[in-house]
PDB file of C-alpha atoms in Angstrom:
ATOM      1  CA  MET A 250      23.619  14.364  15.515  1.00  0.00           C
ATOM      2  CA  PRO A 251      24.473  15.155  11.416  1.00  0.00           C
ATOM      3  CA  ARG A 252      23.364  12.197   9.115  1.00  0.00           C
ATOM      4  CA  LYS A 253      26.003  10.215   7.039  1.00  0.00           C
ATOM      5  CA  THR A 254      26.662  11.181   3.652  1.00  0.00           C
ATOM      6  CA  PRO A 255      25.420   8.090   2.043  1.00  0.00           C
ATOM      7  CA  THR A 256      28.446   5.457   0.798  1.00  0.00           C
ATOM      8  CA  ALA A 257      28.438   5.086  -3.201  1.00  0.00           C
ATOM      9  CA  VAL A 258      27.699   2.169  -5.178  1.00  0.00           C
ATOM     10  CA  ARG A 259      30.128   0.650  -7.597  1.00  0.00           C
ATOM     11  CA  SER A 260      28.997  -1.015 -10.743  1.00  0.00           C
ATOM     12  CA  GLU A 261      31.662  -3.418 -11.591  1.00  0.00           C
ATOM     13  CA  GLU A 262      32.213  -6.792 -14.036  1.00  0.00           C
ATOM     14  CA  ILE A 263      34.517  -9.699 -13.294  1.00  0.00           C
ATOM     15  CA  ASP A 264      34.904 -12.651 -15.763  1.00  0.00           C
ATOM     16  CA  LEU A 265      34.245 -15.913 -14.126  1.00  0.00           C
ATOM     17  CA  HIS A 266      35.050 -19.493 -16.204  1.00  0.00           C
ATOM     18  CA  GLY A 267      34.388 -17.603 -19.219  1.00  0.00           C
ATOM     19  CA  HIS A 268      31.379 -15.730 -18.078  1.00  0.00           C
ATOM     20  CA  ARG A 269      30.447 -12.195 -17.175  1.00  0.00           C
ATOM     21  CA  VAL A 270      29.423 -11.478 -14.008  1.00  0.00           C
ATOM     22  CA  SER A 271      28.299  -8.239 -12.874  1.00  0.00           C
ATOM     23  CA  TYR A 272      27.608  -6.809  -9.676  1.00  0.00           C
ATOM     24  CA  ARG A 273      27.598  -4.074  -7.137  1.00  0.00           C
ATOM     25  CA  ILE A 274      29.879  -3.044  -4.339  1.00  0.00           C
ATOM     26  CA  ALA A 275      29.617  -0.486  -1.918  1.00  0.00           C
ATOM     27  CA  GLY A 276      31.746   0.571   1.846  1.00  0.00           C
ATOM     28  CA  GLU A 277      34.453  -1.512   3.594  1.00  0.00           C
ATOM     29  CA  GLY A 278      34.458  -3.884   6.653  1.00  0.00           C
ATOM     30  CA  PRO A 279      32.861  -7.068   7.334  1.00  0.00           C
ATOM     31  CA  VAL A 280      31.137  -8.648   3.926  1.00  0.00           C
ATOM     32  CA  ILE A 281      27.145  -8.978   3.387  1.00  0.00           C
ATOM     33  CA  LEU A 282      26.155 -11.093   0.163  1.00  0.00           C
ATOM     34  CA  LEU A 283      22.783 -10.264  -1.062  1.00  0.00           C
ATOM     35  CA  ILE A 284      21.138 -11.933  -3.435  1.00  0.00           C
ATOM     36  CA  HIS A 285      18.416 -11.327  -5.290  1.00  0.00           C
ATOM     37  CA  GLY A 286      15.643 -13.957  -6.689  1.00  0.00           C
ATOM     38  CA  ILE A 287      14.310 -14.970  -9.967  1.00  0.00           C
ATOM     39  CA  ALA A 288      13.826 -12.722 -13.022  1.00  0.00           C
ATOM     40  CA  GLY A 289      15.366  -9.761 -10.595  1.00  0.00           C
ATOM     41  CA  SER A 290      18.695  -8.393 -10.103  1.00  0.00           C
ATOM     42  CA  SER A 291      21.793  -6.340  -7.788  1.00  0.00           C
ATOM     43  CA  GLN A 292      19.088  -3.629  -8.586  1.00  0.00           C
ATOM     44  CA  GLN A 293      16.777  -4.671  -5.793  1.00  0.00           C
ATOM     45  CA  TRP A 294      18.868  -4.027  -3.125  1.00  0.00           C
ATOM     46  CA  LEU A 295      20.209  -0.298  -3.967  1.00  0.00           C
ATOM     47  CA  ASP A 296      17.729   1.280  -1.704  1.00  0.00           C
ATOM     48  CA  SER A 297      19.299  -0.541   1.135  1.00  0.00           C
ATOM     49  CA  MET A 298      22.749  -0.983   0.448  1.00  0.00           C
ATOM     50  CA  SER A 299      23.764   2.981   1.102  1.00  0.00           C
ATOM     51  CA  MET A 300      23.052   2.405   4.276  1.00  0.00           C
ATOM     52  CA  LEU A 301      24.628  -1.096   4.906  1.00  0.00           C
ATOM     53  CA  ALA A 302      27.784   0.288   3.191  1.00  0.00           C
ATOM     54  CA  GLU A 303      28.356   2.764   5.954  1.00  0.00           C
ATOM     55  CA  ASP A 304      30.066  -0.018   8.002  1.00  0.00           C
ATOM     56  CA  HIS A 305      30.176  -3.009   5.715  1.00  0.00           C
ATOM     57  CA  THR A 306      31.590  -3.989   2.079  1.00  0.00           C
ATOM     58  CA  VAL A 307      28.266  -5.127   0.250  1.00  0.00           C
ATOM     59  CA  VAL A 308      28.203  -6.935  -2.363  1.00  0.00           C
ATOM     60  CA  ALA A 309      25.107  -7.691  -4.670  1.00  0.00           C
ATOM     61  CA  PRO A 310      25.693  -9.524  -7.720  1.00  0.00           C
ATOM     62  CA  ASP A 311      23.052 -10.373 -10.632  1.00  0.00           C
ATOM     63  CA  LEU A 312      22.789 -13.797 -10.932  1.00  0.00           C
ATOM     64  CA  LEU A 313      24.066 -15.441 -14.272  1.00  0.00           C
ATOM     65  CA  GLY A 314      21.186 -15.630 -16.402  1.00  0.00           C
ATOM     66  CA  HIS A 315      19.733 -12.363 -14.966  1.00  0.00           C
ATOM     67  CA  GLY A 316      20.514  -8.598 -14.897  1.00  0.00           C
ATOM     68  CA  ARG A 317      23.699  -7.632 -16.731  1.00  0.00           C
ATOM     69  CA  SER A 318      25.380 -10.662 -16.286  1.00  0.00           C
ATOM     70  CA  ALA A 319      25.950 -13.313 -18.616  1.00  0.00           C
ATOM     71  CA  LYS A 320      23.009 -15.327 -20.245  1.00  0.00           C
ATOM     72  CA  ALA A 321      25.201 -18.436 -20.799  1.00  0.00           C
ATOM     73  CA  ARG A 322      23.924 -21.870 -21.572  1.00  0.00           C
ATOM     74  CA  GLY A 323      24.251 -24.351 -18.562  1.00  0.00           C
ATOM     75  CA  VAL A 324      23.371 -25.216 -14.922  1.00  0.00           C
ATOM     76  CA  TYR A 325      20.775 -23.726 -13.083  1.00  0.00           C
ATOM     77  CA  SER A 326      20.148 -25.173 -10.157  1.00  0.00           C
ATOM     78  CA  LEU A 327      20.517 -23.757  -6.590  1.00  0.00           C
ATOM     79  CA  GLY A 328      23.704 -25.423  -5.966  1.00  0.00           C
ATOM     80  CA  ALA A 329      25.262 -23.950  -9.427  1.00  0.00           C
ATOM     81  CA  TYR A 330      24.260 -20.589  -7.890  1.00  0.00           C
ATOM     82  CA  ALA A 331      25.596 -21.205  -4.715  1.00  0.00           C
ATOM     83  CA  ALA A 332      28.665 -22.565  -6.284  1.00  0.00           C
ATOM     84  CA  GLY A 333      29.103 -19.342  -8.406  1.00  0.00           C
ATOM     85  CA  LEU A 334      28.823 -16.990  -5.538  1.00  0.00           C
ATOM     86  CA  ARG A 335      31.373 -18.872  -3.745  1.00  0.00           C
ATOM     87  CA  ASP A 336      33.532 -18.228  -6.673  1.00  0.00           C
ATOM     88  CA  LEU A 337      32.713 -14.558  -6.789  1.00  0.00           C
ATOM     89  CA  LEU A 338      33.317 -14.093  -3.071  1.00  0.00           C
ATOM     90  CA  VAL A 339      36.869 -16.400  -3.541  1.00  0.00           C
ATOM     91  CA  ALA A 340      38.011 -13.622  -6.701  1.00  0.00           C
ATOM     92  CA  LEU A 341      37.096 -10.739  -4.544  1.00  0.00           C
ATOM     93  CA  ASP A 342      38.934 -11.824  -1.610  1.00  0.00           C
ATOM     94  CA  CYS A 343      36.019 -12.241   0.307  1.00  0.00           C
ATOM     95  CA  ARG A 344      36.779 -14.940   3.281  1.00  0.00           C
ATOM     96  CA  LYS A 345      33.185 -15.051   4.655  1.00  0.00           C
ATOM     97  CA  ALA A 346      29.896 -13.544   4.448  1.00  0.00           C
ATOM     98  CA  THR A 347      26.340 -12.700   5.787  1.00  0.00           C
ATOM     99  CA  VAL A 348      24.499 -14.239   3.790  1.00  0.00           C
ATOM    100  CA  VAL A 349      21.244 -12.658   2.560  1.00  0.00           C
ATOM    101  CA  GLY A 350      18.643 -14.002  -0.315  1.00  0.00           C
ATOM    102  CA  HIS A 351      15.516 -12.718  -0.990  1.00  0.00           C
ATOM    103  CA  SER A 352      12.968 -15.301  -2.678  1.00  0.00           C
ATOM    104  CA  LEU A 353      14.865 -17.668  -4.892  1.00  0.00           C
ATOM    105  CA  GLY A 354      17.422 -16.033  -3.583  1.00  0.00           C
ATOM    106  CA  GLY A 355      16.780 -17.603  -0.273  1.00  0.00           C
ATOM    107  CA  GLY A 356      17.116 -20.551  -1.376  1.00  0.00           C
ATOM    108  CA  ILE A 357      20.608 -20.094  -3.011  1.00  0.00           C
ATOM    109  CA  ALA A 358      21.340 -18.520   0.652  1.00  0.00           C
ATOM    110  CA  LEU A 359      19.976 -21.820   2.319  1.00  0.00           C
ATOM    111  CA  GLN A 360      22.194 -24.132  -0.488  1.00  0.00           C
ATOM    112  CA  PHE A 361      25.527 -21.782  -0.094  1.00  0.00           C
ATOM    113  CA  ALA A 362      25.519 -22.257   3.759  1.00  0.00           C
ATOM    114  CA  TYR A 363      24.770 -25.835   3.066  1.00  0.00           C
ATOM    115  CA  GLN A 364      27.709 -26.302   1.009  1.00  0.00           C
ATOM    116  CA  PHE A 365      29.892 -23.770   1.761  1.00  0.00           C
ATOM    117  CA  PRO A 366      29.435 -23.379   5.930  1.00  0.00           C
ATOM    118  CA  GLU A 367      32.872 -22.117   6.615  1.00  0.00           C
ATOM    119  CA  ARG A 368      32.126 -19.236   4.396  1.00  0.00           C
ATOM    120  CA  SER A 369      28.522 -18.194   5.434  1.00  0.00           C
ATOM    121  CA  GLY A 370      29.034 -16.254   9.019  1.00  0.00           C
ATOM    122  CA  ARG A 371      25.710 -15.700   9.477  1.00  0.00           C
ATOM    123  CA  LEU A 372      22.128 -16.559   6.934  1.00  0.00           C
ATOM    124  CA  VAL A 373      19.758 -14.012   6.284  1.00  0.00           C
ATOM    125  CA  LEU A 374      16.244 -14.893   4.601  1.00  0.00           C
ATOM    126  CA  VAL A 375      14.286 -12.727   3.288  1.00  0.00           C
ATOM    127  CA  SER A 376      10.475 -13.738   2.020  1.00  0.00           C
ATOM    128  CA  SER A 377      12.617 -17.238   1.191  1.00  0.00           C
ATOM    129  CA  GLY A 378      11.530 -20.430  -1.339  1.00  0.00           C
ATOM    130  CA  GLY A 379      12.434 -23.719  -0.301  1.00  0.00           C
ATOM    131  CA  LEU A 380      10.263 -23.877   3.102  1.00  0.00           C
ATOM    132  CA  GLY A 381       7.059 -25.242   1.855  1.00  0.00           C
ATOM    133  CA  ARG A 382       5.147 -26.317  -1.332  1.00  0.00           C
ATOM    134  CA  GLU A 383       2.801 -22.913  -1.375  1.00  0.00           C
ATOM    135  CA  VAL A 384       3.910 -20.487  -4.362  1.00  0.00           C
ATOM    136  CA  HIS A 385       1.836 -18.006  -6.439  1.00  0.00           C
ATOM    137  CA  PRO A 386      -0.659 -20.121  -9.386  1.00  0.00           C
ATOM    138  CA  LEU A 387       1.354 -17.660 -12.064  1.00  0.00           C
ATOM    139  CA  LEU A 388       4.991 -19.016 -10.863  1.00  0.00           C
ATOM    140  CA  ARG A 389       3.257 -22.699 -11.437  1.00  0.00           C
ATOM    141  CA  ALA A 390       1.741 -22.177 -14.712  1.00  0.00           C
ATOM    142  CA  ALA A 391       5.179 -20.471 -16.244  1.00  0.00           C
ATOM    143  CA  THR A 392       6.873 -24.224 -15.330  1.00  0.00           C
ATOM    144  CA  LEU A 393       3.995 -25.755 -17.945  1.00  0.00           C
ATOM    145  CA  PRO A 394       4.735 -27.459 -20.975  1.00  0.00           C
ATOM    146  CA  GLY A 395       4.634 -24.798 -23.631  1.00  0.00           C
ATOM    147  CA  SER A 396       5.188 -21.338 -21.535  1.00  0.00           C
ATOM    148  CA  GLU A 397       8.549 -21.159 -23.540  1.00  0.00           C
ATOM    149  CA  LEU A 398       6.066 -20.203 -26.390  1.00  0.00           C
ATOM    150  CA  VAL A 399       3.466 -18.038 -24.381  1.00  0.00           C
ATOM    151  CA  LEU A 400       6.416 -16.071 -22.065  1.00  0.00           C
ATOM    152  CA  PRO A 401       7.566 -13.828 -25.342  1.00  0.00           C
ATOM    153  CA  LEU A 402       4.146 -12.934 -26.191  1.00  0.00           C
ATOM    154  CA  ILE A 403       3.588 -11.186 -22.644  1.00  0.00           C
ATOM    155  CA  SER A 404       7.259  -9.693 -22.086  1.00  0.00           C
ATOM    156  CA  ASN A 405       7.449  -7.798 -25.403  1.00  0.00           C
ATOM    157  CA  ASP A 406       7.773  -4.629 -25.811  1.00  0.00           C
ATOM    158  CA  THR A 407       4.122  -3.555 -26.629  1.00  0.00           C
ATOM    159  CA  VAL A 408       2.413  -5.468 -23.583  1.00  0.00           C
ATOM    160  CA  ARG A 409       5.033  -3.838 -21.122  1.00  0.00           C
ATOM    161  CA  ASN A 410       4.419   0.020 -22.447  1.00  0.00           C
ATOM    162  CA  ALA A 411       0.788  -0.716 -21.877  1.00  0.00           C
ATOM    163  CA  GLY A 412       1.530   0.203 -18.204  1.00  0.00           C
ATOM    164  CA  THR A 413      -1.991   0.911 -16.577  1.00  0.00           C
ATOM    165  CA  ALA A 414      -3.316  -2.592 -18.206  1.00  0.00           C
ATOM    166  CA  VAL A 415      -0.324  -4.469 -16.912  1.00  0.00           C
ATOM    167  CA  SER A 416      -0.693  -3.290 -13.253  1.00  0.00           C
ATOM    168  CA  GLN A 417      -4.410  -3.863 -13.468  1.00  0.00           C
ATOM    169  CA  MET A 418      -3.973  -7.264 -14.378  1.00  0.00           C
ATOM    170  CA  ILE A 419      -1.169  -7.873 -12.165  1.00  0.00           C
ATOM    171  CA  GLY A 420      -3.206  -6.773  -9.410  1.00  0.00           C
ATOM    172  CA  ARG A 421      -6.263  -9.452  -9.741  1.00  0.00           C
ATOM    173  CA  LEU A 422      -3.506 -11.733  -9.842  1.00  0.00           C
ATOM    174  CA  GLY A 423      -3.481 -10.687  -6.102  1.00  0.00           C
ATOM    175  CA  PHE A 424      -0.033  -8.693  -6.179  1.00  0.00           C
ATOM    176  CA  ARG A 425      -0.086  -4.966  -3.947  1.00  0.00           C
ATOM    177  CA  ALA A 426       0.591  -1.890  -5.409  1.00  0.00           C
ATOM    178  CA  GLY A 427       4.132  -0.960  -5.129  1.00  0.00           C
ATOM    179  CA  PRO A 428       7.407  -2.600  -4.993  1.00  0.00           C
ATOM    180  CA  ASP A 429       4.810  -6.013  -5.925  1.00  0.00           C
ATOM    181  CA  ILE A 430       3.492  -4.616  -9.098  1.00  0.00           C
ATOM    182  CA  ALA A 431       6.838  -2.330  -9.857  1.00  0.00           C
ATOM    183  CA  GLU A 432       9.524  -4.993  -9.760  1.00  0.00           C
ATOM    184  CA  PHE A 433       6.992  -7.958 -10.861  1.00  0.00           C
ATOM    185  CA  ALA A 434       6.292  -6.233 -14.439  1.00  0.00           C
ATOM    186  CA  PRO A 435       9.895  -5.060 -15.639  1.00  0.00           C
ATOM    187  CA  GLY A 436      10.755  -9.007 -14.161  1.00  0.00           C
ATOM    188  CA  TYR A 437       8.640 -10.424 -16.791  1.00  0.00           C
ATOM    189  CA  GLY A 438       9.713  -7.360 -19.334  1.00  0.00           C
ATOM    190  CA  SER A 439      13.214  -8.663 -18.971  1.00  0.00           C
ATOM    191  CA  LEU A 440      12.296 -12.228 -20.395  1.00  0.00           C
ATOM    192  CA  ALA A 441      11.791 -10.471 -23.835  1.00  0.00           C
ATOM    193  CA  ASP A 442      16.277 -11.471 -24.153  1.00  0.00           C
ATOM    194  CA  GLY A 443      16.003 -15.165 -25.532  1.00  0.00           C
ATOM    195  CA  GLY A 444      18.861 -15.820 -23.072  1.00  0.00           C
ATOM    196  CA  ALA A 445      17.351 -14.259 -19.805  1.00  0.00           C
ATOM    197  CA  ARG A 446      13.937 -16.336 -20.928  1.00  0.00           C
ATOM    198  CA  GLN A 447      15.648 -19.661 -21.299  1.00  0.00           C
ATOM    199  CA  ALA A 448      17.701 -19.030 -17.994  1.00  0.00           C
ATOM    200  CA  PHE A 449      14.449 -18.230 -16.207  1.00  0.00           C
ATOM    201  CA  ILE A 450      12.803 -21.092 -17.650  1.00  0.00           C
ATOM    202  CA  HIS A 451      15.542 -23.625 -16.229  1.00  0.00           C
ATOM    203  CA  THR A 452      15.907 -21.926 -13.057  1.00  0.00           C
ATOM    204  CA  LEU A 453      12.130 -22.325 -12.355  1.00  0.00           C
ATOM    205  CA  ARG A 454      11.335 -25.637 -13.210  1.00  0.00           C
ATOM    206  CA  ALA A 455      14.574 -26.775 -10.628  1.00  0.00           C
ATOM    207  CA  VAL A 456      12.879 -25.639  -8.094  1.00  0.00           C
ATOM    208  CA  ILE A 457       8.879 -25.520  -9.004  1.00  0.00           C
ATOM    209  CA  ASP A 458       6.487 -27.493 -10.940  1.00  0.00           C
ATOM    210  CA  HIS A 459       2.572 -27.310 -11.801  1.00  0.00           C
ATOM    211  CA  GLY A 460       1.781 -28.270  -8.068  1.00  0.00           C
ATOM    212  CA  GLY A 461       4.437 -25.433  -6.418  1.00  0.00           C
ATOM    213  CA  GLN A 462       7.866 -25.750  -4.830  1.00  0.00           C
ATOM    214  CA  ARG A 463       9.744 -29.063  -5.392  1.00  0.00           C
ATOM    215  CA  VAL A 464      13.047 -27.738  -3.335  1.00  0.00           C
ATOM    216  CA  ASN A 465      12.075 -27.983  -0.087  1.00  0.00           C
ATOM    217  CA  ALA A 466      14.860 -26.982   2.566  1.00  0.00           C
ATOM    218  CA  THR A 467      12.903 -28.062   5.708  1.00  0.00           C
ATOM    219  CA  ASP A 468      14.630 -31.232   6.819  1.00  0.00           C
ATOM    220  CA  ARG A 469      18.237 -29.228   6.598  1.00  0.00           C
ATOM    221  CA  LEU A 470      17.396 -26.273   8.409  1.00  0.00           C
ATOM    222  CA  TYR A 471      18.793 -27.772  11.807  1.00  0.00           C
ATOM    223  CA  LEU A 472      22.213 -27.531  10.308  1.00  0.00           C
ATOM    224  CA  ALA A 473      21.666 -23.460  11.192  1.00  0.00           C
ATOM    225  CA  GLU A 474      21.706 -23.975  14.843  1.00  0.00           C
ATOM    226  CA  ASP A 475      25.309 -22.953  14.887  1.00  0.00           C
ATOM    227  CA  MET A 476      24.722 -20.226  12.681  1.00  0.00           C
ATOM    228  CA  PRO A 477      23.400 -17.038  13.704  1.00  0.00           C
ATOM    229  CA  SER A 478      20.069 -16.569  11.683  1.00  0.00           C
ATOM    230  CA  LEU A 479      17.386 -14.426  10.592  1.00  0.00           C
ATOM    231  CA  ILE A 480      14.050 -14.160   8.717  1.00  0.00           C
ATOM    232  CA  VAL A 481      12.536 -11.111   7.272  1.00  0.00           C
ATOM    233  CA  TRP A 482       8.614 -11.302   5.728  1.00  0.00           C
ATOM    234  CA  GLY A 483       5.656  -9.103   4.373  1.00  0.00           C
ATOM    235  CA  ARG A 484       2.738 -10.238   6.054  1.00  0.00           C
ATOM    236  CA  ARG A 485       1.126  -9.597   2.510  1.00  0.00           C
ATOM    237  CA  ASP A 486       3.305 -11.294   0.775  1.00  0.00           C
ATOM    238  CA  PRO A 487       1.310 -12.867  -2.527  1.00  0.00           C
ATOM    239  CA  ILE A 488       4.195 -14.762  -3.620  1.00  0.00           C
ATOM    240  CA  ILE A 489       5.063 -16.911  -0.949  1.00  0.00           C
ATOM    241  CA  PRO A 490       2.975 -17.204   2.252  1.00  0.00           C
ATOM    242  CA  VAL A 491       4.067 -15.526   5.315  1.00  0.00           C
ATOM    243  CA  ALA A 492       3.443 -18.991   7.092  1.00  0.00           C
ATOM    244  CA  HIS A 493       6.711 -19.887   5.749  1.00  0.00           C
ATOM    245  CA  ALA A 494       8.508 -17.583   7.568  1.00  0.00           C
ATOM    246  CA  GLY A 495       7.136 -19.715  10.853  1.00  0.00           C
ATOM    247  CA  ILE A 496       8.526 -22.811   9.439  1.00  0.00           C
ATOM    248  CA  ALA A 497      12.128 -21.016   9.343  1.00  0.00           C
ATOM    249  CA  HIS A 498      11.834 -19.841  12.631  1.00  0.00           C
ATOM    250  CA  ARG A 499      10.776 -22.961  14.604  1.00  0.00           C
ATOM    251  CA  GLY A 500      13.414 -24.832  12.050  1.00  0.00           C
ATOM    252  CA  MET A 501      16.564 -22.632  13.041  1.00  0.00           C
ATOM    253  CA  PRO A 502      16.741 -22.508  16.316  1.00  0.00           C
ATOM    254  CA  GLY A 503      17.649 -19.287  17.935  1.00  0.00           C
ATOM    255  CA  SER A 504      16.853 -17.455  14.898  1.00  0.00           C
ATOM    256  CA  ARG A 505      14.809 -13.698  14.845  1.00  0.00           C
ATOM    257  CA  LEU A 506      11.721 -13.270  13.068  1.00  0.00           C
ATOM    258  CA  GLU A 507      10.780  -9.967  11.548  1.00  0.00           C
ATOM    259  CA  VAL A 508       7.499  -9.628  10.223  1.00  0.00           C
ATOM    260  CA  PHE A 509       6.699  -6.251   8.160  1.00  0.00           C
ATOM    261  CA  ASP A 510       2.933  -5.622   8.484  1.00  0.00           C
ATOM    262  CA  ASP A 511       2.287  -3.370   5.767  1.00  0.00           C
ATOM    263  CA  SER A 512       4.776  -5.414   3.321  1.00  0.00           C
ATOM    264  CA  GLY A 513       4.212  -7.522   0.482  1.00  0.00           C
ATOM    265  CA  HIS A 514       6.913  -9.797  -1.100  1.00  0.00           C
ATOM    266  CA  PHE A 515       9.531  -6.904  -1.508  1.00  0.00           C
ATOM    267  CA  PRO A 516      10.154  -5.808   2.723  1.00  0.00           C
ATOM    268  CA  GLN A 517      13.647  -4.581   1.340  1.00  0.00           C
ATOM    269  CA  LEU A 518      11.675  -2.374  -1.180  1.00  0.00           C
ATOM    270  CA  ASP A 519       8.764  -1.501   0.470  1.00  0.00           C
ATOM    271  CA  ASP A 520      10.551  -0.041   3.784  1.00  0.00           C
ATOM    272  CA  PRO A 521      14.579  -0.148   2.948  1.00  0.00           C
ATOM    273  CA  MET A 522      15.436   1.556   6.010  1.00  0.00           C
ATOM    274  CA  ARG A 523      14.049  -0.386   8.376  1.00  0.00           C
ATOM    275  CA  PHE A 524      15.681  -3.499   6.663  1.00  0.00           C
ATOM    276  CA  ALA A 525      18.436  -1.951   6.915  1.00  0.00           C
ATOM    277  CA  ARG A 526      18.192  -1.103  10.384  1.00  0.00           C
ATOM    278  CA  THR A 527      16.801  -4.842  10.888  1.00  0.00           C
ATOM    279  CA  LEU A 528      19.945  -6.335   9.398  1.00  0.00           C
ATOM    280  CA  SER A 529      22.418  -4.083  10.723  1.00  0.00           C
ATOM    281  CA  ASP A 530      21.018  -4.380  14.439  1.00  0.00           C
ATOM    282  CA  PHE A 531      20.989  -8.369  13.818  1.00  0.00           C
ATOM    283  CA  ILE A 532      25.130  -7.965  12.395  1.00  0.00           C
ATOM    284  CA  ASP A 533      25.712  -5.792  15.323  1.00  0.00           C
ATOM    285  CA  SER A 534      24.232  -7.519  17.895  1.00  0.00           C
ATOM    286  CA  THR A 535      25.757 -11.409  16.746  1.00  0.00           C
ATOM    287  CA  GLU A 536      29.463 -12.823  16.211  1.00  0.00           C
ATOM    288  CA  PRO A 537      29.690 -14.909  12.950  1.00  0.00           C
ATOM    289  CA  ALA A 538      29.907 -18.232  13.025  1.00  0.00           C
ATOM    290  CA  ASN A 539      33.227 -20.629  12.768  1.00  0.00           C
ATOM    291  CA  VAL A 540      31.437 -23.773  11.112  1.00  0.00           C
ATOM    292  CA  ASP A 541      33.198 -26.516   8.739  1.00  0.00           C
ATOM    293  CA  ALA A 542      32.727 -29.521   7.438  1.00  0.00           C
ATOM    294  CA  ASP A 543      33.889 -31.344  10.754  1.00  0.00           C
ATOM    295  CA  ALA A 544      31.430 -29.294  12.528  1.00  0.00           C
ATOM    296  CA  MET A 545      28.744 -30.046   9.638  1.00  0.00           C
ATOM    297  CA  ARG A 546      29.333 -33.893  10.007  1.00  0.00           C
ATOM    298  CA  ALA A 547      28.987 -34.076  13.976  1.00  0.00           C
ATOM    299  CA  ARG A 548      26.038 -32.450  13.461  1.00  0.00           C
ATOM    300  CA  MET A 549      24.373 -34.631  10.922  1.00  0.00           C
ATOM    301  CA  VAL A 550      25.407 -38.157  12.680  1.00  0.00           C
TER     302      VAL A 550
END
């Protein structure tokens, strides 16, 4: 069977509420919204986007404060991010989406489904935050007082260009060779920009403190019972333990769980073909939810 020609991914920009929002988009059909993690960007989805775009419209924004989007002063909470993504979908005339979130983006995806159930057809959590206290000590340390003074030192050009030393240092902290290190180092390198650094600090302190994750969505997971849900995790995740995948799976009745045995924190980068196939199969075998505010209220009371 001949292989399909890869679908081209376009980079676009839009002005929302006076702020530049950069996003990647590809394909036609039902919408998939891809939400990256902290200090990341839409580029982390590129390996899967072309495959997913064969049958879908795939939208991957740079969150405010990240990538090529504006580094505006403002609120960097899960709720603010979710509202911004709702506004982007409205501007793009996307009525409903399969909402996919990685790491911090998983917490945003959970918040999006909670705030805007009528726009959430399916929910996909990839190595998601918001499901337990445990998180890598390096992220906890970045929330401590004075971290604003340290981050410029570890993100400057001299440190970033010392590739071998940085890789060895990160490896000693428990990160695997491959996407964990390849994505972690550039993510911290991006913090050389003052605006990105402030957004990172504000976002991190909204969800993590010195003791671990401070945002916990487990008491609301039951609200996803009427929404097709998929959980994807790397068994070797050093950032957020794979045990959190089981917490989500048990708390979301009817959810599917897919663990990538050889993956770390970025299963979509470790094995993009498997990730795209898993997501496509999940979408093809489920019907999008039709949950409105009344249905949500009925489940809560």
